[in-house]
XYZ file of C-alpha atoms in Angstrom:
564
model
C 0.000 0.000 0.000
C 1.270 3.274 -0.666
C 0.274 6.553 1.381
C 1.395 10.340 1.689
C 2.222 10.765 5.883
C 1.440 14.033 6.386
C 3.874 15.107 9.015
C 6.595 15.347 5.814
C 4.189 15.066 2.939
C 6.554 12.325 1.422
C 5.051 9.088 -0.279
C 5.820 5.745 1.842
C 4.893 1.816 0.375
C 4.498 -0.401 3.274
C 6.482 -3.872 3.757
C 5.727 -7.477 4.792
C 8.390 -7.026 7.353
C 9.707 -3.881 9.005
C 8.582 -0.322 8.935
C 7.193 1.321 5.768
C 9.676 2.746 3.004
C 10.068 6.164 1.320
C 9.291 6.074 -2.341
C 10.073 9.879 -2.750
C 12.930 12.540 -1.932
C 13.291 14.599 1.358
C 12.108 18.275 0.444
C 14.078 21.291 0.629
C 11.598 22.556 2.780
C 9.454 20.495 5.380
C 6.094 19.875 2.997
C 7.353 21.782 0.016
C 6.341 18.470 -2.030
C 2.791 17.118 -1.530
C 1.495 14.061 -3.683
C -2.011 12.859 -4.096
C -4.629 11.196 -5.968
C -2.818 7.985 -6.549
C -3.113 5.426 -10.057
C -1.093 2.236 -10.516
C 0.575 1.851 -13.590
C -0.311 -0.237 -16.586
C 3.126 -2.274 -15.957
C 2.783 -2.282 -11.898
C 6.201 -0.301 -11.663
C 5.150 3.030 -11.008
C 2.583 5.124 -8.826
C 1.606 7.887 -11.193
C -0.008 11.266 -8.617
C -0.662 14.630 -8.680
C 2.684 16.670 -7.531
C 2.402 19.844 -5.681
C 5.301 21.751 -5.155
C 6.083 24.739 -3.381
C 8.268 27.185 -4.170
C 10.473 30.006 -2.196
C 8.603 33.330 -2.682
C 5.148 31.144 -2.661
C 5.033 30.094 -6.028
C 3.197 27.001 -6.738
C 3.183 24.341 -9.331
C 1.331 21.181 -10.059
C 1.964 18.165 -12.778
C 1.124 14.591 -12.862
C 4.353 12.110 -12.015
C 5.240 9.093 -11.953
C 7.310 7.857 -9.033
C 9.057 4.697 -8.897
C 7.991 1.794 -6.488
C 11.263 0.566 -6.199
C 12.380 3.638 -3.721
C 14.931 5.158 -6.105
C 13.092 8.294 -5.999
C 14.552 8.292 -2.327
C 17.928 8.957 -2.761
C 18.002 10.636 -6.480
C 14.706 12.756 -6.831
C 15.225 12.828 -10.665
C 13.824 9.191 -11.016
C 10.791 10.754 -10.728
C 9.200 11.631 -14.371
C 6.915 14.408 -14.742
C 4.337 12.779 -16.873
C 1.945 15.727 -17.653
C 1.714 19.436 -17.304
C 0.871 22.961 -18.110
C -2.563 23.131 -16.146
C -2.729 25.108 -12.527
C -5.368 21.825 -11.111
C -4.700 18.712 -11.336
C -7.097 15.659 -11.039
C -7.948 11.730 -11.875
C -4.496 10.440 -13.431
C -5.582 8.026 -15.451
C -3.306 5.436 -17.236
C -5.303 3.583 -20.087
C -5.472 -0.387 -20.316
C -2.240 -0.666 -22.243
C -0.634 1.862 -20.637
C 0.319 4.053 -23.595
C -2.379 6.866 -22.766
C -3.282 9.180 -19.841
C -6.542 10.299 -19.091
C -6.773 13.536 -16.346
C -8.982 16.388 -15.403
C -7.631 19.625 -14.779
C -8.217 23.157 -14.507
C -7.260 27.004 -13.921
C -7.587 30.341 -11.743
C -10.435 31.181 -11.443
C -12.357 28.780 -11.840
C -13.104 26.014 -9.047
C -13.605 21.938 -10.426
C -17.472 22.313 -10.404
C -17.578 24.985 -12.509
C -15.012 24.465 -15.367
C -12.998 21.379 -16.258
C -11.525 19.888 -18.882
C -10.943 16.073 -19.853
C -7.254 15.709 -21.580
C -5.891 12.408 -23.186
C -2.152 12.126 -24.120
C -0.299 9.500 -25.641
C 3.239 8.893 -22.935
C 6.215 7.877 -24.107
C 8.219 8.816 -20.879
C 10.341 10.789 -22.597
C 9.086 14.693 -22.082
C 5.395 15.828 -20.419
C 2.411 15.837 -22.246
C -0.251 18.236 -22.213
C -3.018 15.997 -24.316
C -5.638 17.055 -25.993
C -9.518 18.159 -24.382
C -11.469 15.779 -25.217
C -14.648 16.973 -23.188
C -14.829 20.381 -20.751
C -14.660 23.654 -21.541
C -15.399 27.215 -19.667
C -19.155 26.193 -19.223
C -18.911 22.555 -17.911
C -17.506 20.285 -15.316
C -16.531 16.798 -16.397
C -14.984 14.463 -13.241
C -13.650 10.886 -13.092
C -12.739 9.857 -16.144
C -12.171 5.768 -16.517
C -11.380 3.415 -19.296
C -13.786 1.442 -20.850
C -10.751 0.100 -23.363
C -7.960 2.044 -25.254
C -10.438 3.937 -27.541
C -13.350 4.630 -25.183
C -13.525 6.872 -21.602
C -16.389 6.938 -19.355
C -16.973 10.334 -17.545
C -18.979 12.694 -15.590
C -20.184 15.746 -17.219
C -22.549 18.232 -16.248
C -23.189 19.765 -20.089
C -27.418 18.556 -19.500
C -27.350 20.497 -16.754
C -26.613 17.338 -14.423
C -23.506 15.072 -13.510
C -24.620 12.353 -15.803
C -22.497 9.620 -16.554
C -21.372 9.838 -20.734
C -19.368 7.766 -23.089
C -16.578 9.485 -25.221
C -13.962 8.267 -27.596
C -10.054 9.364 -27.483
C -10.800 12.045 -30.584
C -13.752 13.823 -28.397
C -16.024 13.847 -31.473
C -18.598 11.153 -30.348
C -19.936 11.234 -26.865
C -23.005 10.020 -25.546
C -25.160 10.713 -22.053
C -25.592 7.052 -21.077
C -29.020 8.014 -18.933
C -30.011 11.456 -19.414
C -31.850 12.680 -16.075
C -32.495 15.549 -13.653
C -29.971 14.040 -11.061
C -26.214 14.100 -10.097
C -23.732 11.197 -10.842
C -21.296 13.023 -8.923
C -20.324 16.024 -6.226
C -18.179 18.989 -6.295
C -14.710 18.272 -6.305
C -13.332 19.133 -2.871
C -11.061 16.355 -2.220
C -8.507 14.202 -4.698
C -8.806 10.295 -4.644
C -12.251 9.409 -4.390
C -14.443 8.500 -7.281
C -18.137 8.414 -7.904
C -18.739 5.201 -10.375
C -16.642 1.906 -10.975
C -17.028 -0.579 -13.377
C -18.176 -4.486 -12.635
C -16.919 -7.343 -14.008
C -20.189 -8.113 -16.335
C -19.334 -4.305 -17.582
C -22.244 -2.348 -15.747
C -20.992 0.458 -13.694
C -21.763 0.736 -9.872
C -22.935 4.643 -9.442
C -24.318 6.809 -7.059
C -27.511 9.012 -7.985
C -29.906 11.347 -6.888
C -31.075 14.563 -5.895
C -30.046 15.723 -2.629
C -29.173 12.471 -1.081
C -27.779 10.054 -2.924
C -28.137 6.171 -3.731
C -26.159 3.188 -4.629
C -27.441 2.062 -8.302
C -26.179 -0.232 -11.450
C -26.260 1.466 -14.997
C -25.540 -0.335 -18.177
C -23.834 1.823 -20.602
C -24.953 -0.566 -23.316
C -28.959 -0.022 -22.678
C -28.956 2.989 -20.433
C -31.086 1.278 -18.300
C -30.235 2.310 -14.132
C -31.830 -0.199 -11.169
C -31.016 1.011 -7.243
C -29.382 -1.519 -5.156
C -31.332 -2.408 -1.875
C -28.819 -3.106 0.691
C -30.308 -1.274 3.707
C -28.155 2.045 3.233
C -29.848 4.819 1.653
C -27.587 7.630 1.597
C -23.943 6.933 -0.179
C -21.334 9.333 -0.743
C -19.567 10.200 -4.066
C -16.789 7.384 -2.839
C -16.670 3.824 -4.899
C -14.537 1.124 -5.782
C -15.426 -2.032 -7.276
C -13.809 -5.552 -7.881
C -16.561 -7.992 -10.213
C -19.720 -7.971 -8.141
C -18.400 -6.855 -4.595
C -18.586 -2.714 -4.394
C -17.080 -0.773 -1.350
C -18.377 3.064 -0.348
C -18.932 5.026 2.450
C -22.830 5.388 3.345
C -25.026 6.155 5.838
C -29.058 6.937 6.673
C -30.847 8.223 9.327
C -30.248 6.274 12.027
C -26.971 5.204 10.532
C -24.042 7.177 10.766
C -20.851 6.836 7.833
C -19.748 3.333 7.475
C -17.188 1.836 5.012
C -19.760 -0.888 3.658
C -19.194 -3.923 1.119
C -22.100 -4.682 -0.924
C -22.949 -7.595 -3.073
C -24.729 -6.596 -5.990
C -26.060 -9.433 -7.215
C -27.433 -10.207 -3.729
C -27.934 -6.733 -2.246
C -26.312 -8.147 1.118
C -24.001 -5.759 2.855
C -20.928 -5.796 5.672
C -20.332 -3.307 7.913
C -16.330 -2.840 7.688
C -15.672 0.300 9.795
C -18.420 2.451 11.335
C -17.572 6.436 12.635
C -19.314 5.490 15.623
C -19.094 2.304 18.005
C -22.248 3.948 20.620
C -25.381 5.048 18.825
C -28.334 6.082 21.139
C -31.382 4.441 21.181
C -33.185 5.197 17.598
C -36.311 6.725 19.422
C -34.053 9.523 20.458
C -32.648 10.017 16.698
C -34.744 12.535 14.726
C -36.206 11.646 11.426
C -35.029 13.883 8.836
C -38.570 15.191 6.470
C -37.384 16.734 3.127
C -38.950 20.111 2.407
C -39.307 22.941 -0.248
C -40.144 26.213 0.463
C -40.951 29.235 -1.968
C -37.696 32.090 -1.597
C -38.465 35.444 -2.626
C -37.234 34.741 -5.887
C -39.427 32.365 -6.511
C -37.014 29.773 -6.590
C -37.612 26.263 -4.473
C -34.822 26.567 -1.509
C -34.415 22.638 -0.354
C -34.176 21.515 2.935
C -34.443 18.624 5.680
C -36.219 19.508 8.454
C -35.694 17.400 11.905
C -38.347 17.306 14.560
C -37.860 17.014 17.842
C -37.750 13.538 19.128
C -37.634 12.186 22.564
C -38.752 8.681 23.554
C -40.508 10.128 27.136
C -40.876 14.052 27.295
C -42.971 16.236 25.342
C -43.055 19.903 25.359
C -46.131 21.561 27.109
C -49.684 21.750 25.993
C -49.856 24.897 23.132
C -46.014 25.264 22.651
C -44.099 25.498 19.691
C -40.478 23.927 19.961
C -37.647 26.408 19.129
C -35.955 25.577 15.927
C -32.453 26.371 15.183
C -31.049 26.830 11.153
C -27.929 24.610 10.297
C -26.478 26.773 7.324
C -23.965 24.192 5.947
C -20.428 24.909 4.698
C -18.664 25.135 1.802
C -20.672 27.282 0.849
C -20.392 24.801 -2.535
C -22.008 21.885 -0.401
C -24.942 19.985 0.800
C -26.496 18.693 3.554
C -27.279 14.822 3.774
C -30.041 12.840 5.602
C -27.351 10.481 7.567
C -27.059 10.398 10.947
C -25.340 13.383 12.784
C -25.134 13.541 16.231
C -24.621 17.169 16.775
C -28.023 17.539 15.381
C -29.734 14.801 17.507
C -28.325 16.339 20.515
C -30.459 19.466 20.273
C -33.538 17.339 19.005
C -33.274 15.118 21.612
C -33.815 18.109 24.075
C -36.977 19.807 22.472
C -34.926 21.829 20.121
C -35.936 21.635 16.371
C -33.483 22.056 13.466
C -34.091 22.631 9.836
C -30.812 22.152 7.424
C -31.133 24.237 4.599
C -29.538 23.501 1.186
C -30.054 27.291 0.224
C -29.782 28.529 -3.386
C -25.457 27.789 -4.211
C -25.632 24.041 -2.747
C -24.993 21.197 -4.736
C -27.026 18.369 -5.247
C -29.892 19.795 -7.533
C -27.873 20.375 -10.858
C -25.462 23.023 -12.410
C -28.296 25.689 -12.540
C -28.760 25.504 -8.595
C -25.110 25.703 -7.652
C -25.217 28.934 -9.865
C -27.585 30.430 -7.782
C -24.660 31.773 -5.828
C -22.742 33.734 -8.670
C -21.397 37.465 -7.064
C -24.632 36.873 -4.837
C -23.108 35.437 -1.575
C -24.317 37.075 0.817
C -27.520 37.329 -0.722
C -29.113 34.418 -2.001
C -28.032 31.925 0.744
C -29.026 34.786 3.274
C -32.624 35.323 1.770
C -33.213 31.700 1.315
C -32.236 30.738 5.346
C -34.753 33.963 6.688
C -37.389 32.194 3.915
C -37.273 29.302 5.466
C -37.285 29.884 8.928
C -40.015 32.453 8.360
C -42.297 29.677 6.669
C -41.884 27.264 9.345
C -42.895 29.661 11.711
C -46.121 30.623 9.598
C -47.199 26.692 9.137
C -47.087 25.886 12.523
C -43.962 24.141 13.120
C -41.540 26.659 14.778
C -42.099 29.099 17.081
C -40.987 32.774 15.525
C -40.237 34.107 18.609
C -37.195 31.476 19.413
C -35.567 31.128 15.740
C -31.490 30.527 15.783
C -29.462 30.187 12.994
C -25.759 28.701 13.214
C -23.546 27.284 10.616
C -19.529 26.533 9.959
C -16.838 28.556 7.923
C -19.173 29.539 5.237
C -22.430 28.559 7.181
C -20.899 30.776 9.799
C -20.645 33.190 7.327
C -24.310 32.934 6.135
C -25.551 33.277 9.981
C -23.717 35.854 10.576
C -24.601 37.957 7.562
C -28.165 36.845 7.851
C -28.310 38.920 11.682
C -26.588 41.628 9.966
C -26.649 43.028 6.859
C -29.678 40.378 6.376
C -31.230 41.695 9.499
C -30.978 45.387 7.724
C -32.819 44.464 4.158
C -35.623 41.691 5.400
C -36.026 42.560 8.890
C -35.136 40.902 12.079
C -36.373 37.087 11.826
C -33.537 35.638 13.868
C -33.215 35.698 18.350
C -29.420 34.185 18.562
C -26.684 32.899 16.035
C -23.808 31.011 16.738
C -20.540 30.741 14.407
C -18.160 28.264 14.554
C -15.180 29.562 12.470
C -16.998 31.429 10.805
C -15.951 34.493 8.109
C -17.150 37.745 9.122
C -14.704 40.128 7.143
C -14.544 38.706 3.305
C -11.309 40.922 2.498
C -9.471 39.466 5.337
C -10.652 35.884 4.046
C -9.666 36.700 0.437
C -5.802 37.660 2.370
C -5.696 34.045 3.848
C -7.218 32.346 1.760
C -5.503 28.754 0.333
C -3.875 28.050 -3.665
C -7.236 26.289 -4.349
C -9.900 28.410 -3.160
C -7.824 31.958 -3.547
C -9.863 32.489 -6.345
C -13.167 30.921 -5.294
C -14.174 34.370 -4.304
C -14.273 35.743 -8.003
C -17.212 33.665 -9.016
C -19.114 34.174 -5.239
C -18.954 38.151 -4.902
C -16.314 39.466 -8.105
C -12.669 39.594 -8.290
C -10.287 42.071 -6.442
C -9.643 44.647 -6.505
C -12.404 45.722 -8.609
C -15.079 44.589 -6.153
C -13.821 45.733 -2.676
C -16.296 48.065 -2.136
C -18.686 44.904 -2.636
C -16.890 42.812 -0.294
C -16.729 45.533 2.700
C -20.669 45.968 1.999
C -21.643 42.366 2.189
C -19.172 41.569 5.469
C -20.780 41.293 8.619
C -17.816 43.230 10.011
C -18.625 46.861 10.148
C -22.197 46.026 9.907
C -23.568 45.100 13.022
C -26.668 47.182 14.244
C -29.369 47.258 16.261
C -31.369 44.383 14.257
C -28.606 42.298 15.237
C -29.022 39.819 17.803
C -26.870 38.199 20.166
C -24.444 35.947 18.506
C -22.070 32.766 19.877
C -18.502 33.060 18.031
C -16.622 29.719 18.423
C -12.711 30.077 17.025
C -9.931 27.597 17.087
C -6.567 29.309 17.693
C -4.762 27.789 15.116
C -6.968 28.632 12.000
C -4.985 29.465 8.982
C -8.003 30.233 6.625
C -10.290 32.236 9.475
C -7.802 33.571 11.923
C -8.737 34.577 15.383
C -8.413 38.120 14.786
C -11.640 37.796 12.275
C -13.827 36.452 15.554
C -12.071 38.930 17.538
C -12.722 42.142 15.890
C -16.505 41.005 15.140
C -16.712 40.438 19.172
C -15.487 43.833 19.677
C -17.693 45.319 17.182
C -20.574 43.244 18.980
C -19.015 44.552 22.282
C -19.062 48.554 20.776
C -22.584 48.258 19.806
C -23.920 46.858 23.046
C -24.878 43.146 21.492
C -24.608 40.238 23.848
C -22.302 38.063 22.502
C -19.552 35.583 23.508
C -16.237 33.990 22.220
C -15.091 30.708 23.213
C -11.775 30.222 21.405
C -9.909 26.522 21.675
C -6.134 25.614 21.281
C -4.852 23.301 19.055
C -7.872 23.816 16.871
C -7.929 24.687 12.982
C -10.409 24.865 10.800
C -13.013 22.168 11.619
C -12.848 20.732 15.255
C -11.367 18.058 15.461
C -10.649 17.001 19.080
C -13.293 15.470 21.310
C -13.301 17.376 24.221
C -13.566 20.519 21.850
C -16.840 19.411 20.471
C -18.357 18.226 23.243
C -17.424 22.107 24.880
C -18.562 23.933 21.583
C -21.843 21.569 21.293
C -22.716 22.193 25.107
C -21.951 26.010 24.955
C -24.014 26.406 22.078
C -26.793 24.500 23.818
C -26.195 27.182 26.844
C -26.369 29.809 24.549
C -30.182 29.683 23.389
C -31.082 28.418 26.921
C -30.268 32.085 27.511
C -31.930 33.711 23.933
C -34.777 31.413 23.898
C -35.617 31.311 27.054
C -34.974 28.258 28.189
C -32.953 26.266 31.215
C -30.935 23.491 29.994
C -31.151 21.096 32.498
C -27.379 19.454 31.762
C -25.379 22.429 31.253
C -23.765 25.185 33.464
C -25.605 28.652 32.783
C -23.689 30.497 30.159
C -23.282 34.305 30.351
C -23.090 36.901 27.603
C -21.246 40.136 27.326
């Protein structure tokens, strides 16, 4: 097995005996050289990977190599053969059956994988880098995953219908073909390298995973387009599958199941459990069911969402109450909220607390037109569509509009926090506490920190810099915080690189300047994304002491919390 360690960044292959060796150089600086995304070759001599490599003065390059798995690469670095190039992204190194051709994605500033990719082929002789030739992609589309079906035919995903479907293309790019044309995704936004979304069988159908929202394990044969669902007692799968004949392995879930790595027979539909996130899951009567919803935005545009109920095996709120019900504004903001189990979620339910998880306007899940919702209007869209929401479950019955809170991380933070600010200041005030964990509050300070792959991510949400500065000071909650604004939660881990401190700082001041209750909780050793325990089990019971003091509540497990 071979595996980047992250403490140098250098590629190891593990032995029958002894500890694991180094397949590639010591860098000139400690993680200057970061591999990823990993392909055996054709011949089984070489791992061929996406290279990133950092230069003095912050320059950054990336190619597709090939590094010997003998460990020469160890001692002389220029073993290593830099098999493709000339692209800022790179994704999905691909070698062909008989090894002679590569298949990769890639892609450049500005644009992020979900919004424009291309598909390249290139014939390798090992003697220089190739930069191929597109063979699907362009400015307008997002192809993923590309995979052999022999040495003249790729599968890929594509998103030209509007959708991820799954398509059929030959080496020239002239003839391609949607193998099942529908209104769902095949596929997710590219966030992470290694993981892909189909894989073919041995009798030649592909394993997938579909849907809207949420999606399932199902079987599609490219010959007749025809797609059947696989029962095996998972209903939620993420965009994560490998294959080997009839046995597929992927990472699913439901809603009273949390991830698992699962093995599924096809043929049979019978599953193993391999590795669970949890060991201890409470008793399902305290789980909440999740109940998909659309609501009507102000656009007119359906905003999707899963709502969760309260659910308690024994109590019950009083006669004529309505239960509180808190927003969970996910992150990304290019992302979407699934119906498996989460625990953070259950813990409020569990205590009377209802939560709705919007997949605002921007999220993906519901095609290319959706995700676009979000073009130069962050800030806006996902702001309107999370005070829509909240507002309508009030109005039917289900939430009680005096004790609505809205939380969310990184870009969720973002969305709650703008939604009590400048949100507060165009639609009104709709919203009696918010919480942010790591969340951005000043955009131009984000845009400073940001990382190589998302440094540009900004241009498409609110407009490139410096052109649109003025835009990005009016739609930061920094600078905006009024008397609409209620009291807010800011939970910061000390070590973030992309949201530093100083952002939750200065917004607590402001809050502090303009007489807002508010607190700051800030944890050491934390980035972005908890990731310790004890953290979340502080964050998850400070929040919970937090509305006990909005909505007007007493938590019965927690110490009192007080605000500023």
């Amino acid at each position: 097995m071979v595996f980047a360690h992250f403490p140098d960044q250098r590629l190891y292959i593990t032995q029958p005996q002894g500890p694991p060796r180094p397949l590639t150089p010591v860098p000139t600086a400690p993680g200057a050289l970061r591999y990823a995304d990993f392909a055996l070759s054709t011949d089984g001599s070489e791992v061929w990977c996406v290279r990133e490599s950092h230069f003095d003065g912050g320059r950054i390059e990336r190619s597709i190599v090939a590094v010997p798995l003998d460990g020469s690469a160890a001692r002389v670095p220029e073993a290593i053969r830099e098999v493709a190039s000339g692209a800022d992204f790179f994704a999905f190194p691909t070698p062909s059956p008989d090894g002679r051709q590569l298949a990769w994605v890639c892609w450049d500033h500005p644009h992020m994988p979900w919004d424009a990719t291309e598909l390249r082929v290139g014939t390798t002789d090992g003697s220089r880098p190739i930069s191929g030739r597109k063979i699907m992609g362009g400015e307008a589309e997002s192809v993923l995953a590309p995979c052999w079906r022999d040495e003249t035919t790729l599968y890929a995903v594509s998103d030209r219908s509007g959708w991820w479907n799954l398509h059929e293309v030959d080496v020239t790019g002239e003839r391609s073909r949607n193998l099942h044309p529908v209104a769902e995704e095949f596929a997710a936004p590219l966030w992470d390298l290694g993981g892909r979304p189909f894989a073919p069988l041995a009798d030649g159908r592909l394993a997938v995973v579909h849907g809207r929202g949420d999606q399932r394990l199902g079987l599609l044969d490219p010959m007749t387009g025809e797609l059947s669902s696989v029962d095996c007692g998972y209903p939620v799968f993420s965009p994560v599958l490998s294959a080997d004949h009839d046995i597929v392995v992927g990472l699913a879930g439901g809603p009273q199941k949390p991830p698992c790595v699962v093995c599924v027979d096809v043929v049979t539909g019978a599953a193993e459990e391999l590795r669970c996130e949890l060991e201890d899951i409470p008793s399902p009567a305290y789980l909440p069911t999740p109940c998909p919803a659309q609501f009507t935005a102000t656009s007119g545009q359906v905003v999707h969402a899963l709502v969760y109920p309260p659910a308690h095996p024994s109590a019950c709120a009083p006669d004529g109450e309505l239960p509180p019900y808190v927003v969970w504004a996910h992150g990304g903001p290019t992302g979407h909220e699934t119906g498996t189990l989460d625990l953070s979620k259950a813990y409020f339910t569990s205590r009377g607390i209802g939560v709705v998880a919007v997949n605002y306007g921007g999220s993906s899940g519901y095609g290319r037109a959706y995700r676009e919702q979000l073009h130069r209007k962050w800030g806006i869209v996902d702001v309107a569509d999370v005070i829509v929401v909240a507002r309508r479950l009030a109005e039917c019955g289900e939430a009680d509009e005096r004790r609505l809170a809205i939380r969310g991380p990184s870009a969720g933070g973002w969305t709650a926090l703008t939604a009590v600010t400048t949100g507060a200041a165009v639609h009104g005030p709709v919203f009696k506490a918010a919480t942010s964990y790591f969340g951005v509050a000043d955009l131009e300070q984000l845009a400073a920190h940001l990382h190589d792959f998302e440094s540009r991510y900004l241009d498409g949400l609110v407009g490139p810099l410096p052109e649109c500065a003025g835009v990005y000071r009016e739609r930061s909650p920094i600078g905006h915080v009024g008397k609409d604004t209620c009291p807010v939660l800011l939970l910061q881990g000390l070590d973030d690189p992309i949201v530093p401190p100083a952002q939750a700082r200065a917004f607590s001041d402001e809050l502090e300047a303009q007489g807002i209750g508010h607190a700051l909780r800030a944890f050491a050793e934390e980035s972005h994304g908890f990731r310790k325990a004890t953290t979340t089990i502080a964050a998850l019971e400070t929040e919970l002491a937090f509305y006990g003091r909005t909505l007007g509540f007493t938590p019965a497990d927690v110490p009192p919390l007080e605000l500023k």
